Amino acid sequence: MSQSLTRPVQANNLADETPAKPTDANTVAEIKAWLDAHKVSYPSNAVKANLLALVNDTDA
């Protein structure tokens, strides 16, 4: 008879962690999602550079 070792399942706590601020490596959609999550408003026609400027101006 073999004895099986069981390990407790760890919960995925990614939702509890604050994502890092987006960078130029992120997509526009990812940057907008980050801004939305931090309740930062932006024009619908904002380009990536403008969105990243808003991210950098945010104290999050």
Tab-separated table of N, CA and C in Angstrom:
chain	number	residue	atom	x	y	z
A	1	MET	N	0.833	-1.194	0.000
A	1	MET	CA	0.000	0.000	0.000
A	1	MET	C	0.874	1.254	0.000
A	2	SER	N	0.544	2.140	-0.853
A	2	SER	CA	1.293	3.390	-0.874
A	2	SER	C	0.496	4.460	-0.147
A	3	GLN	N	1.217	5.278	0.525
A	3	GLN	CA	0.579	6.343	1.281
A	3	GLN	C	0.596	7.601	0.417
A	4	SER	N	-0.559	8.170	0.179
A	4	SER	CA	-0.598	9.369	-0.654
A	4	SER	C	-0.453	10.609	0.218
A	5	LEU	N	0.327	11.504	-0.266
A	5	LEU	CA	0.516	12.763	0.438
A	5	LEU	C	-0.405	13.794	-0.188
A	6	THR	N	-1.144	14.448	0.636
A	6	THR	CA	-2.035	15.479	0.111
A	6	THR	C	-1.545	16.836	0.577
A	7	ARG	N	-1.605	17.743	-0.322
A	7	ARG	CA	-1.215	19.117	-0.010
A	7	ARG	C	-2.457	19.981	-0.068
A	8	PRO	N	-2.544	20.956	0.813
A	8	PRO	CA	-3.703	21.848	0.739
A	8	PRO	C	-3.672	22.649	-0.553
A	9	VAL	N	-4.817	22.870	-1.101
A	9	VAL	CA	-4.925	23.665	-2.316
A	9	VAL	C	-4.824	25.133	-1.933
A	10	GLN	N	-3.939	25.836	-2.611
A	10	GLN	CA	-3.791	27.255	-2.323
A	10	GLN	C	-4.726	28.055	-3.215
A	11	ALA	N	-5.380	29.011	-2.619
A	11	ALA	CA	-6.290	29.869	-3.374
A	11	ALA	C	-5.475	30.787	-4.275
A	12	ASN	N	-6.042	31.107	-5.399
A	12	ASN	CA	-5.418	32.050	-6.311
A	12	ASN	C	-5.756	33.454	-5.815
A	13	ASN	N	-4.788	34.116	-5.257
A	13	ASN	CA	-5.017	35.437	-4.674
A	13	ASN	C	-4.671	36.574	-5.625
A	14	LEU	N	-4.604	36.289	-6.905
A	14	LEU	CA	-4.241	37.334	-7.855
A	14	LEU	C	-5.213	38.497	-7.834
A	15	ALA	N	-6.472	38.216	-7.562
A	15	ALA	CA	-7.471	39.281	-7.539
A	15	ALA	C	-7.226	40.238	-6.378
A	16	ASP	N	-6.538	39.751	-5.347
A	16	ASP	CA	-6.265	40.587	-4.182
A	16	ASP	C	-5.049	41.480	-4.381
A	17	GLU	N	-4.249	41.162	-5.373
A	17	GLU	CA	-3.041	41.926	-5.606
A	17	GLU	C	-3.320	43.072	-6.569
A	18	THR	N	-2.716	44.206	-6.295
A	18	THR	CA	-2.874	45.344	-7.190
A	18	THR	C	-1.921	45.167	-8.357
A	19	PRO	N	-2.453	45.152	-9.573
A	19	PRO	CA	-1.567	44.994	-10.723
A	19	PRO	C	-0.595	46.168	-10.819
A	20	ALA	N	0.564	45.907	-11.335
A	20	ALA	CA	1.553	46.960	-11.529
A	20	ALA	C	1.015	47.975	-12.535
A	21	LYS	N	1.545	49.175	-12.438
A	21	LYS	CA	1.120	50.197	-13.396
A	21	LYS	C	1.478	49.748	-14.806
A	22	PRO	N	0.577	49.979	-15.744
A	22	PRO	CA	0.862	49.615	-17.138
A	22	PRO	C	2.051	50.404	-17.691
A	23	THR	N	2.684	49.811	-18.675
A	23	THR	CA	3.804	50.452	-19.361
A	23	THR	C	3.526	50.410	-20.862
A	24	ASP	N	4.492	50.847	-21.626
A	24	ASP	CA	4.372	50.835	-23.077
A	24	ASP	C	4.213	49.414	-23.618
A	25	ALA	N	4.585	48.427	-22.819
A	25	ALA	CA	4.454	47.029	-23.232
A	25	ALA	C	3.000	46.547	-23.181
A	26	ASN	N	2.137	47.269	-22.470
A	26	ASN	CA	0.728	46.892	-22.379
A	26	ASN	C	-0.054	47.404	-23.578
A	27	THR	N	-1.186	46.755	-23.826
A	27	THR	CA	-2.065	47.199	-24.911
A	27	THR	C	-2.921	48.358	-24.425
A	28	VAL	N	-3.510	49.066	-25.358
A	28	VAL	CA	-4.415	50.161	-25.012
A	28	VAL	C	-5.565	49.629	-24.158
A	29	ALA	N	-6.096	48.470	-24.510
A	29	ALA	CA	-7.195	47.884	-23.746
A	29	ALA	C	-6.772	47.587	-22.305
A	30	GLU	N	-5.570	47.081	-22.119
A	30	GLU	CA	-5.075	46.799	-20.769
A	30	GLU	C	-4.893	48.081	-19.969
A	31	ILE	N	-4.392	49.105	-20.622
A	31	ILE	CA	-4.194	50.395	-19.944
A	31	ILE	C	-5.541	50.986	-19.551
A	32	LYS	N	-6.511	50.930	-20.463
A	32	LYS	CA	-7.848	51.445	-20.156
A	32	LYS	C	-8.480	50.655	-19.010
A	33	ALA	N	-8.276	49.356	-18.985
A	33	ALA	CA	-8.825	48.537	-17.903
A	33	ALA	C	-8.212	48.941	-16.563
A	34	TRP	N	-6.916	49.215	-16.560
A	34	TRP	CA	-6.240	49.654	-15.337
A	34	TRP	C	-6.792	51.007	-14.892
A	35	LEU	N	-6.944	51.920	-15.845
A	35	LEU	CA	-7.484	53.238	-15.519
A	35	LEU	C	-8.915	53.115	-14.993
A	36	ASP	N	-9.718	52.267	-15.613
A	36	ASP	CA	-11.089	52.044	-15.150
A	36	ASP	C	-11.093	51.512	-13.716
A	37	ALA	N	-10.215	50.556	-13.436
A	37	ALA	CA	-10.145	49.953	-12.098
A	37	ALA	C	-9.739	50.976	-11.042
A	38	HIS	N	-9.009	52.006	-11.471
A	38	HIS	CA	-8.572	53.047	-10.547
A	38	HIS	C	-9.435	54.309	-10.656
A	39	LYS	N	-10.562	54.158	-11.334
A	39	LYS	CA	-11.549	55.243	-11.470
A	39	LYS	C	-10.943	56.535	-12.027
A	40	VAL	N	-10.099	56.358	-13.044
A	40	VAL	CA	-9.493	57.492	-13.737
A	40	VAL	C	-10.216	57.646	-15.063
A	41	SER	N	-10.754	58.825	-15.307
A	41	SER	CA	-11.468	59.041	-16.566
A	41	SER	C	-10.487	59.465	-17.660
A	42	TYR	N	-10.872	59.165	-18.883
A	42	TYR	CA	-10.040	59.468	-20.052
A	42	TYR	C	-10.960	59.623	-21.253
A	43	PRO	N	-10.539	60.413	-22.249
A	43	PRO	CA	-11.355	60.567	-23.451
A	43	PRO	C	-11.395	59.252	-24.234
A	44	SER	N	-12.508	58.972	-24.852
A	44	SER	CA	-12.662	57.716	-25.592
A	44	SER	C	-11.687	57.618	-26.762
A	45	ASN	N	-11.233	58.755	-27.258
A	45	ASN	CA	-10.317	58.740	-28.400
A	45	ASN	C	-8.853	58.903	-27.979
A	46	ALA	N	-8.562	58.729	-26.691
A	46	ALA	CA	-7.191	58.889	-26.191
A	46	ALA	C	-6.274	57.826	-26.797
A	47	VAL	N	-5.079	58.252	-27.150
A	47	VAL	CA	-4.090	57.323	-27.704
A	47	VAL	C	-3.211	56.804	-26.565
A	48	LYS	N	-2.441	55.784	-26.865
A	48	LYS	CA	-1.644	55.092	-25.856
A	48	LYS	C	-0.770	56.063	-25.037
A	49	ALA	N	-0.103	56.972	-25.688
A	49	ALA	CA	0.786	57.911	-24.988
A	49	ALA	C	0.003	58.747	-23.975
A	50	ASN	N	-1.197	59.197	-24.349
A	50	ASN	CA	-2.022	59.985	-23.440
A	50	ASN	C	-2.509	59.140	-22.255
A	51	LEU	N	-2.863	57.888	-22.531
A	51	LEU	CA	-3.318	56.997	-21.466
A	51	LEU	C	-2.189	56.723	-20.480
A	52	LEU	N	-0.986	56.492	-20.997
A	52	LEU	CA	0.157	56.246	-20.116
A	52	LEU	C	0.505	57.477	-19.279
A	53	ALA	N	0.292	58.658	-19.845
A	53	ALA	CA	0.518	59.888	-19.068
A	53	ALA	C	-0.455	59.945	-17.897
A	54	LEU	N	-1.698	59.532	-18.122
A	54	LEU	CA	-2.668	59.498	-17.039
A	54	LEU	C	-2.274	58.471	-15.978
A	55	VAL	N	-1.780	57.331	-16.428
A	55	VAL	CA	-1.324	56.291	-15.496
A	55	VAL	C	-0.204	56.865	-14.622
A	56	ASN	N	0.745	57.533	-15.238
A	56	ASN	CA	1.888	58.069	-14.498
A	56	ASN	C	1.489	59.193	-13.549
A	57	ASP	N	0.395	59.865	-13.830
A	57	ASP	CA	-0.103	60.934	-12.972
A	57	ASP	C	-0.951	60.408	-11.827
A	58	THR	N	-1.246	59.107	-11.846
A	58	THR	CA	-2.108	58.498	-10.838
A	58	THR	C	-1.286	57.960	-9.683
A	59	ASP	N	-1.722	58.277	-8.475
A	59	ASP	CA	-1.041	57.777	-7.273
A	59	ASP	C	-1.608	56.440	-6.872
A	60	ALA	N	-1.346	55.423	-7.663
A	60	ALA	CA	-1.862	54.085	-7.344
A	60	ALA	C	-0.742	53.081	-7.335
